[in-house]
PDB file of C-alpha atoms in Angstrom:
ATOM      1  CA  MET A   1      49.644  21.693  21.581  1.00 84.00           C
ATOM      2  CA  ILE A   2      47.472  19.643  23.905  1.00 87.00           C
ATOM      3  CA  GLY A   3      44.781  17.187  22.862  1.00 86.00           C
ATOM      4  CA  THR A   4      42.423  15.347  25.161  1.00 86.00           C
ATOM      5  CA  TYR A   5      40.646  12.043  24.861  1.00 82.00           C
ATOM      6  CA  LYS A   6      38.200  10.106  26.984  1.00 85.00           C
ATOM      7  CA  SER A   7      38.600   6.468  25.945  1.00 76.00           C
ATOM      8  CA  GLN A   8      40.267   6.115  22.519  1.00 77.00           C
ATOM      9  CA  HIS A   9      43.784   5.658  23.843  1.00 74.00           C
ATOM     10  CA  ASP A  10      45.293   4.124  20.699  1.00 76.00           C
ATOM     11  CA  MET A  11      43.994   6.905  18.466  1.00 75.00           C
ATOM     12  CA  ALA A  12      45.281   9.523  20.897  1.00 76.00           C
ATOM     13  CA  GLN A  13      48.739   7.962  20.952  1.00 81.00           C
ATOM     14  CA  SER A  14      48.765   7.837  17.167  1.00 78.00           C
ATOM     15  CA  LEU A  15      47.987  11.563  17.096  1.00 72.00           C
ATOM     16  CA  ALA A  16      50.743  12.239  19.583  1.00 79.00           C
ATOM     17  CA  ALA A  17      53.289  10.263  17.569  1.00 77.00           C
ATOM     18  CA  GLU A  18      52.355  11.791  14.210  1.00 74.00           C
ATOM     19  CA  PHE A  19      52.024  15.438  15.204  1.00 76.00           C
ATOM     20  CA  GLY A  20      53.856  15.727  18.508  1.00 79.00           C
ATOM     21  CA  VAL A  21      50.670  16.512  20.403  1.00 83.00           C
ATOM     22  CA  ASP A  22      50.681  16.274  24.192  1.00 90.00           C
ATOM     23  CA  VAL A  23      47.652  14.056  24.822  1.00 88.00           C
ATOM     24  CA  VAL A  24      45.895  13.947  28.180  1.00 89.00           C
ATOM     25  CA  GLN A  25      43.060  11.658  29.195  1.00 91.00           C
ATOM     26  CA  CYS A  26      40.141  13.804  30.280  1.00 92.00           C
ATOM     27  CA  ASP A  27      36.430  13.237  30.582  1.00 95.00           C
ATOM     28  CA  VAL A  28      35.211  16.803  30.172  1.00 96.00           C
ATOM     29  CA  ALA A  29      32.028  15.917  32.079  1.00 96.00           C
ATOM     30  CA  SER A  30      34.152  15.222  35.173  1.00 96.00           C
ATOM     31  CA  LEU A  31      35.079  18.141  37.419  1.00 97.00           C
ATOM     32  CA  THR A  32      38.026  16.113  38.731  1.00 97.00           C
ATOM     33  CA  ASP A  33      39.335  15.483  35.215  1.00 96.00           C
ATOM     34  CA  ARG A  34      38.908  19.137  34.225  1.00 96.00           C
ATOM     35  CA  ARG A  35      40.870  20.250  37.268  1.00 96.00           C
ATOM     36  CA  ALA A  36      43.632  17.742  36.500  1.00 96.00           C
ATOM     37  CA  LEU A  37      43.795  18.999  32.919  1.00 96.00           C
ATOM     38  CA  LEU A  38      44.076  22.606  34.076  1.00 95.00           C
ATOM     39  CA  ASP A  39      46.824  21.664  36.541  1.00 95.00           C
ATOM     40  CA  HIS A  40      48.718  19.922  33.727  1.00 94.00           C
ATOM     41  CA  VAL A  41      48.353  22.925  31.428  1.00 94.00           C
ATOM     42  CA  GLY A  42      49.399  25.358  34.124  1.00 93.00           C
ATOM     43  CA  SER A  43      52.470  23.434  35.218  1.00 92.00           C
ATOM     44  CA  ARG A  44      53.734  22.629  31.737  1.00 93.00           C
ATOM     45  CA  TYR A  45      52.613  25.562  29.582  1.00 92.00           C
ATOM     46  CA  GLY A  46      51.513  28.338  31.873  1.00 91.00           C
ATOM     47  CA  GLY A  47      48.258  28.973  30.052  1.00 92.00           C
ATOM     48  CA  VAL A  48      46.135  28.534  26.956  1.00 96.00           C
ATOM     49  CA  ASP A  49      46.169  30.704  23.829  1.00 96.00           C
ATOM     50  CA  LEU A  50      43.482  28.786  21.938  1.00 97.00           C
ATOM     51  CA  LEU A  51      40.747  26.600  23.382  1.00 98.00           C
ATOM     52  CA  VAL A  52      38.762  24.372  21.030  1.00 98.00           C
ATOM     53  CA  ASN A  53      35.718  22.836  22.688  1.00 97.00           C
ATOM     54  CA  ASN A  54      35.357  19.746  20.523  1.00 94.00           C
ATOM     55  CA  ALA A  55      34.293  17.135  23.068  1.00 88.00           C
ATOM     56  CA  GLY A  56      30.944  15.610  22.262  1.00 90.00           C
ATOM     57  CA  MET A  57      28.928  12.420  22.126  1.00 93.00           C
ATOM     58  CA  ALA A  58      25.744  11.116  20.594  1.00 93.00           C
ATOM     59  CA  PRO A  59      23.142   9.125  22.528  1.00 94.00           C
ATOM     60  CA  HIS A  60      23.877   5.428  22.831  1.00 93.00           C
ATOM     61  CA  GLN A  61      20.457   4.743  21.322  1.00 92.00           C
ATOM     62  CA  ARG A  62      18.312   6.854  19.034  1.00 92.00           C
ATOM     63  CA  LEU A  63      14.970   6.911  20.815  1.00 96.00           C
ATOM     64  CA  ASP A  64      11.866   8.976  20.275  1.00 97.00           C
ATOM     65  CA  ILE A  65      11.618  11.803  22.808  1.00 97.00           C
ATOM     66  CA  LEU A  66       8.556  10.088  24.264  1.00 98.00           C
ATOM     67  CA  GLU A  67      10.704   7.040  25.050  1.00 97.00           C
ATOM     68  CA  ALA A  68      14.153   8.503  25.814  1.00 97.00           C
ATOM     69  CA  GLU A  69      15.453   8.137  29.357  1.00 96.00           C
ATOM     70  CA  GLU A  70      16.711  10.778  31.759  1.00 97.00           C
ATOM     71  CA  SER A  71      20.043   8.996  32.152  1.00 97.00           C
ATOM     72  CA  SER A  72      20.862   9.623  28.482  1.00 96.00           C
ATOM     73  CA  PHE A  73      19.810  13.257  28.798  1.00 98.00           C
ATOM     74  CA  ASP A  74      22.011  13.751  31.859  1.00 98.00           C
ATOM     75  CA  GLU A  75      25.024  12.141  30.180  1.00 97.00           C
ATOM     76  CA  LEU A  76      24.762  14.246  27.021  1.00 97.00           C
ATOM     77  CA  ILE A  77      24.173  17.498  28.863  1.00 98.00           C
ATOM     78  CA  ALA A  78      27.174  16.817  31.105  1.00 98.00           C
ATOM     79  CA  THR A  79      29.501  15.972  28.206  1.00 97.00           C
ATOM     80  CA  ASN A  80      28.286  18.246  25.419  1.00 98.00           C
ATOM     81  CA  LEU A  81      27.267  21.314  27.419  1.00 98.00           C
ATOM     82  CA  LYS A  82      28.132  21.483  31.101  1.00 98.00           C
ATOM     83  CA  GLY A  83      31.720  20.274  30.756  1.00 97.00           C
ATOM     84  CA  PRO A  84      32.718  22.616  27.896  1.00 98.00           C
ATOM     85  CA  HIS A  85      30.883  25.542  29.504  1.00 98.00           C
ATOM     86  CA  PHE A  86      32.758  25.288  32.793  1.00 98.00           C
ATOM     87  CA  LEU A  87      36.088  24.375  31.213  1.00 98.00           C
ATOM     88  CA  THR A  88      35.752  27.575  29.200  1.00 98.00           C
ATOM     89  CA  GLN A  89      35.014  29.497  32.390  1.00 98.00           C
ATOM     90  CA  GLN A  90      38.316  28.411  33.907  1.00 97.00           C
ATOM     91  CA  ILE A  91      40.368  28.906  30.742  1.00 97.00           C
ATOM     92  CA  ALA A  92      38.817  32.333  30.135  1.00 98.00           C
ATOM     93  CA  ARG A  93      39.923  33.567  33.555  1.00 97.00           C
ATOM     94  CA  GLY A  94      43.529  32.832  32.648  1.00 96.00           C
ATOM     95  CA  MET A  95      43.134  34.476  29.248  1.00 97.00           C
ATOM     96  CA  ILE A  96      41.832  37.630  30.917  1.00 98.00           C
ATOM     97  CA  GLU A  97      44.931  37.757  33.111  1.00 96.00           C
ATOM     98  CA  ARG A  98      47.172  37.517  30.039  1.00 95.00           C
ATOM     99  CA  GLY A  99      45.075  39.965  28.033  1.00 97.00           C
ATOM    100  CA  SER A 100      44.273  37.824  24.984  1.00 97.00           C
ATOM    101  CA  GLY A 101      43.012  34.489  23.727  1.00 98.00           C
ATOM    102  CA  ARG A 102      40.729  32.708  21.296  1.00 98.00           C
ATOM    103  CA  ILE A 103      37.966  30.231  22.066  1.00 98.00           C
ATOM    104  CA  VAL A 104      36.094  27.969  19.658  1.00 98.00           C
ATOM    105  CA  PHE A 105      32.909  26.042  20.345  1.00 98.00           C
ATOM    106  CA  ILE A 106      32.187  23.169  17.971  1.00 98.00           C
ATOM    107  CA  THR A 107      28.402  22.834  17.994  1.00 98.00           C
ATOM    108  CA  SER A 108      26.271  21.281  15.249  1.00 98.00           C
ATOM    109  CA  ILE A 109      23.446  21.917  12.827  1.00 98.00           C
ATOM    110  CA  SER A 110      21.499  20.070  15.530  1.00 97.00           C
ATOM    111  CA  ALA A 111      21.580  23.333  17.482  1.00 98.00           C
ATOM    112  CA  TYR A 112      18.646  24.406  15.301  1.00 98.00           C
ATOM    113  CA  THR A 113      17.637  21.258  13.376  1.00 97.00           C
ATOM    114  CA  VAL A 114      15.086  18.977  14.992  1.00 97.00           C
ATOM    115  CA  SER A 115      15.773  15.232  15.308  1.00 96.00           C
ATOM    116  CA  VAL A 116      13.056  13.735  17.499  1.00 97.00           C
ATOM    117  CA  VAL A 117      14.992  10.474  17.901  1.00 96.00           C
ATOM    118  CA  ARG A 118      17.926  12.234  19.534  1.00 94.00           C
ATOM    119  CA  GLY A 119      16.381  15.170  21.288  1.00 97.00           C
ATOM    120  CA  ASP A 120      18.948  15.100  24.079  1.00 97.00           C
ATOM    121  CA  TYR A 121      21.739  15.705  21.563  1.00 97.00           C
ATOM    122  CA  CYS A 122      19.860  18.580  19.919  1.00 98.00           C
ATOM    123  CA  ILE A 123      19.176  20.246  23.265  1.00 98.00           C
ATOM    124  CA  SER A 124      22.813  19.920  24.340  1.00 98.00           C
ATOM    125  CA  LYS A 125      24.051  21.533  21.134  1.00 98.00           C
ATOM    126  CA  ALA A 126      21.459  24.311  21.268  1.00 98.00           C
ATOM    127  CA  GLY A 127      22.641  25.067  24.790  1.00 98.00           C
ATOM    128  CA  LEU A 128      26.280  25.051  23.710  1.00 98.00           C
ATOM    129  CA  SER A 129      25.435  27.531  20.957  1.00 98.00           C
ATOM    130  CA  MET A 130      24.083  29.910  23.592  1.00 98.00           C
ATOM    131  CA  SER A 131      27.161  29.317  25.749  1.00 98.00           C
ATOM    132  CA  ALA A 132      29.327  30.463  22.835  1.00 98.00           C
ATOM    133  CA  ALA A 133      27.261  33.625  22.412  1.00 98.00           C
ATOM    134  CA  LEU A 134      27.413  34.381  26.129  1.00 98.00           C
ATOM    135  CA  TYR A 135      31.175  34.038  26.298  1.00 98.00           C
ATOM    136  CA  ALA A 136      31.616  36.060  23.096  1.00 98.00           C
ATOM    137  CA  GLN A 137      29.711  38.947  24.657  1.00 98.00           C
ATOM    138  CA  ARG A 138      31.383  38.691  28.046  1.00 98.00           C
ATOM    139  CA  LEU A 139      34.958  38.430  26.788  1.00 98.00           C
ATOM    140  CA  ALA A 140      35.004  40.747  23.763  1.00 98.00           C
ATOM    141  CA  ALA A 141      36.226  43.761  25.734  1.00 98.00           C
ATOM    142  CA  GLN A 142      39.078  41.651  27.162  1.00 97.00           C
ATOM    143  CA  ASN A 143      40.531  41.006  23.685  1.00 98.00           C
ATOM    144  CA  ILE A 144      39.334  37.401  23.729  1.00 98.00           C
ATOM    145  CA  GLN A 145      37.611  36.270  20.551  1.00 98.00           C
ATOM    146  CA  VAL A 146      34.951  33.568  20.736  1.00 98.00           C
ATOM    147  CA  PHE A 147      33.539  31.678  17.765  1.00 98.00           C
ATOM    148  CA  GLU A 148      30.950  29.014  17.131  1.00 98.00           C
ATOM    149  CA  ILE A 149      31.659  26.540  14.362  1.00 98.00           C
ATOM    150  CA  ARG A 150      28.493  24.728  13.355  1.00 98.00           C
ATOM    151  CA  PRO A 151      29.333  21.548  11.398  1.00 98.00           C
ATOM    152  CA  GLY A 152      26.804  19.757   9.257  1.00 97.00           C
ATOM    153  CA  ILE A 153      26.978  16.077   8.385  1.00 96.00           C
ATOM    154  CA  ILE A 154      30.648  15.253   8.909  1.00 96.00           C
ATOM    155  CA  ARG A 155      32.218  11.848   8.341  1.00 93.00           C
ATOM    156  CA  THR A 156      33.115  10.776  11.889  1.00 89.00           C
ATOM    157  CA  ASP A 157      32.692   7.751  14.123  1.00 84.00           C
ATOM    158  CA  MET A 158      29.633   9.435  15.612  1.00 84.00           C
ATOM    159  CA  ILE A 159      27.562   9.114  12.445  1.00 81.00           C
ATOM    160  CA  GLY A 160      28.932   5.690  11.525  1.00 79.00           C
ATOM    161  CA  PRO A 161      25.725   3.707  12.172  1.00 81.00           C
ATOM    162  CA  ALA A 162      23.692   6.118  10.016  1.00 82.00           C
ATOM    163  CA  ALA A 163      26.339   6.940   7.392  1.00 86.00           C
ATOM    164  CA  GLN A 164      24.679   5.050   4.537  1.00 90.00           C
ATOM    165  CA  GLN A 165      21.349   6.724   5.204  1.00 91.00           C
ATOM    166  CA  TYR A 166      23.000  10.134   5.244  1.00 92.00           C
ATOM    167  CA  GLU A 167      24.864   9.424   2.006  1.00 94.00           C
ATOM    168  CA  GLU A 168      21.597   8.540   0.271  1.00 94.00           C
ATOM    169  CA  ARG A 169      19.851  11.659   1.508  1.00 94.00           C
ATOM    170  CA  ILE A 170      22.798  13.826   0.487  1.00 95.00           C
ATOM    171  CA  ARG A 171      22.641  12.414  -3.038  1.00 94.00           C
ATOM    172  CA  GLU A 172      18.943  13.295  -3.056  1.00 94.00           C
ATOM    173  CA  GLY A 173      19.716  16.929  -2.229  1.00 95.00           C
ATOM    174  CA  LEU A 174      19.749  17.211   1.562  1.00 95.00           C
ATOM    175  CA  VAL A 175      23.107  19.008   1.266  1.00 97.00           C
ATOM    176  CA  PRO A 176      23.329  21.440  -1.678  1.00 97.00           C
ATOM    177  CA  GLN A 177      27.026  20.717  -2.258  1.00 97.00           C
ATOM    178  CA  ARG A 178      26.138  17.021  -2.655  1.00 96.00           C
ATOM    179  CA  ARG A 179      28.847  15.589  -0.434  1.00 96.00           C
ATOM    180  CA  MET A 180      29.392  14.695   3.178  1.00 96.00           C
ATOM    181  CA  GLY A 181      31.758  16.938   5.090  1.00 97.00           C
ATOM    182  CA  GLU A 182      35.178  15.784   6.224  1.00 96.00           C
ATOM    183  CA  GLY A 183      37.074  16.547   9.410  1.00 95.00           C
ATOM    184  CA  GLU A 184      39.454  18.681   7.371  1.00 96.00           C
ATOM    185  CA  ASP A 185      36.612  21.033   6.440  1.00 98.00           C
ATOM    186  CA  VAL A 186      36.139  21.902  10.094  1.00 98.00           C
ATOM    187  CA  ALA A 187      39.867  21.948  10.841  1.00 96.00           C
ATOM    188  CA  ARG A 188      40.514  24.595   8.184  1.00 98.00           C
ATOM    189  CA  VAL A 189      38.150  27.001   9.917  1.00 98.00           C
ATOM    190  CA  VAL A 190      39.788  26.329  13.284  1.00 98.00           C
ATOM    191  CA  ARG A 191      43.159  27.038  11.662  1.00 97.00           C
ATOM    192  CA  ALA A 192      41.923  30.361  10.266  1.00 98.00           C
ATOM    193  CA  ILE A 193      40.747  31.374  13.733  1.00 98.00           C
ATOM    194  CA  SER A 194      44.015  30.212  15.289  1.00 97.00           C
ATOM    195  CA  ASP A 195      45.991  32.275  12.772  1.00 98.00           C
ATOM    196  CA  GLY A 196      44.064  35.405  13.743  1.00 97.00           C
ATOM    197  CA  LEU A 197      42.366  35.809  10.375  1.00 98.00           C
ATOM    198  CA  LEU A 198      38.962  36.401  11.985  1.00 98.00           C
ATOM    199  CA  ASP A 199      39.925  38.487  14.998  1.00 97.00           C
ATOM    200  CA  TYR A 200      37.383  41.231  14.224  1.00 98.00           C
ATOM    201  CA  SER A 201      34.541  38.740  13.930  1.00 98.00           C
ATOM    202  CA  SER A 202      34.107  37.601  17.529  1.00 98.00           C
ATOM    203  CA  GLY A 203      30.717  36.053  18.154  1.00 98.00           C
ATOM    204  CA  SER A 204      30.377  34.769  14.606  1.00 98.00           C
ATOM    205  CA  VAL A 205      28.644  31.511  13.837  1.00 98.00           C
ATOM    206  CA  ILE A 206      30.530  29.783  11.037  1.00 98.00           C
ATOM    207  CA  ASP A 207      28.527  27.132   9.206  1.00 98.00           C
ATOM    208  CA  VAL A 208      30.530  24.213   7.815  1.00 98.00           C
ATOM    209  CA  ASP A 209      27.626  22.324   6.335  1.00 98.00           C
ATOM    210  CA  GLY A 210      27.823  22.254   2.543  1.00 98.00           C
ATOM    211  CA  GLY A 211      24.937  24.715   2.313  1.00 98.00           C
ATOM    212  CA  PHE A 212      22.534  22.724   4.507  1.00 97.00           C
ATOM    213  CA  ARG A 213      21.373  25.937   6.184  1.00 97.00           C
ATOM    214  CA  ILE A 214      20.075  27.413   2.899  1.00 96.00           C
ATOM    215  CA  ARG A 215      16.296  27.536   2.690  1.00 92.00           C
ATOM    216  CA  SER A 216      14.797  27.044  -0.735  1.00 88.00           C
ATOM    217  CA  LEU A 217      11.426  26.513  -2.392  1.00 84.00           C
TER     218      LEU A 217
END
């Protein structure tokens, strides 16, 4: 198993020590880093059976779309959309040669939920959702299953600055199940895909959001 990280070296080493994961530093937005990762995978493992596109970042500042800067937009598109899209392209070619594989895109409820103070993030995740659908269609006949997992409000470092606000809104009913999601909630779905339990469901969007998607009056 290979895991990648951009800057959190200590956390990556902890993961490696606890679970025996081969960790590689890789900025998915960097073509050079993606190529180095693929070279590492090819030389050590020969190929990839399961790709989980989990790299992502939030804007450094939450700014109204009338104030947000192009530099933030470019950074988020490169990390959240362009990098995963083209990494998948390269991995998929190898999967086609071997005749099988599974690919997971971790997107977000922000793929369809408007947040005007982080429009760049929403746009990047909406684009990634389409990338998942495109690859699902293109690769289905090659026995390669592609899935989109769409997490809701998950307790991660990314939401840290707004965690208290989210907790209050969840208690008020924002999430029908009345709790914030945990990383394990997403991981269980990835495990089910990895185990082949959803192999006749390629192209599915799997919501891990505590019922956030439910519309009610």
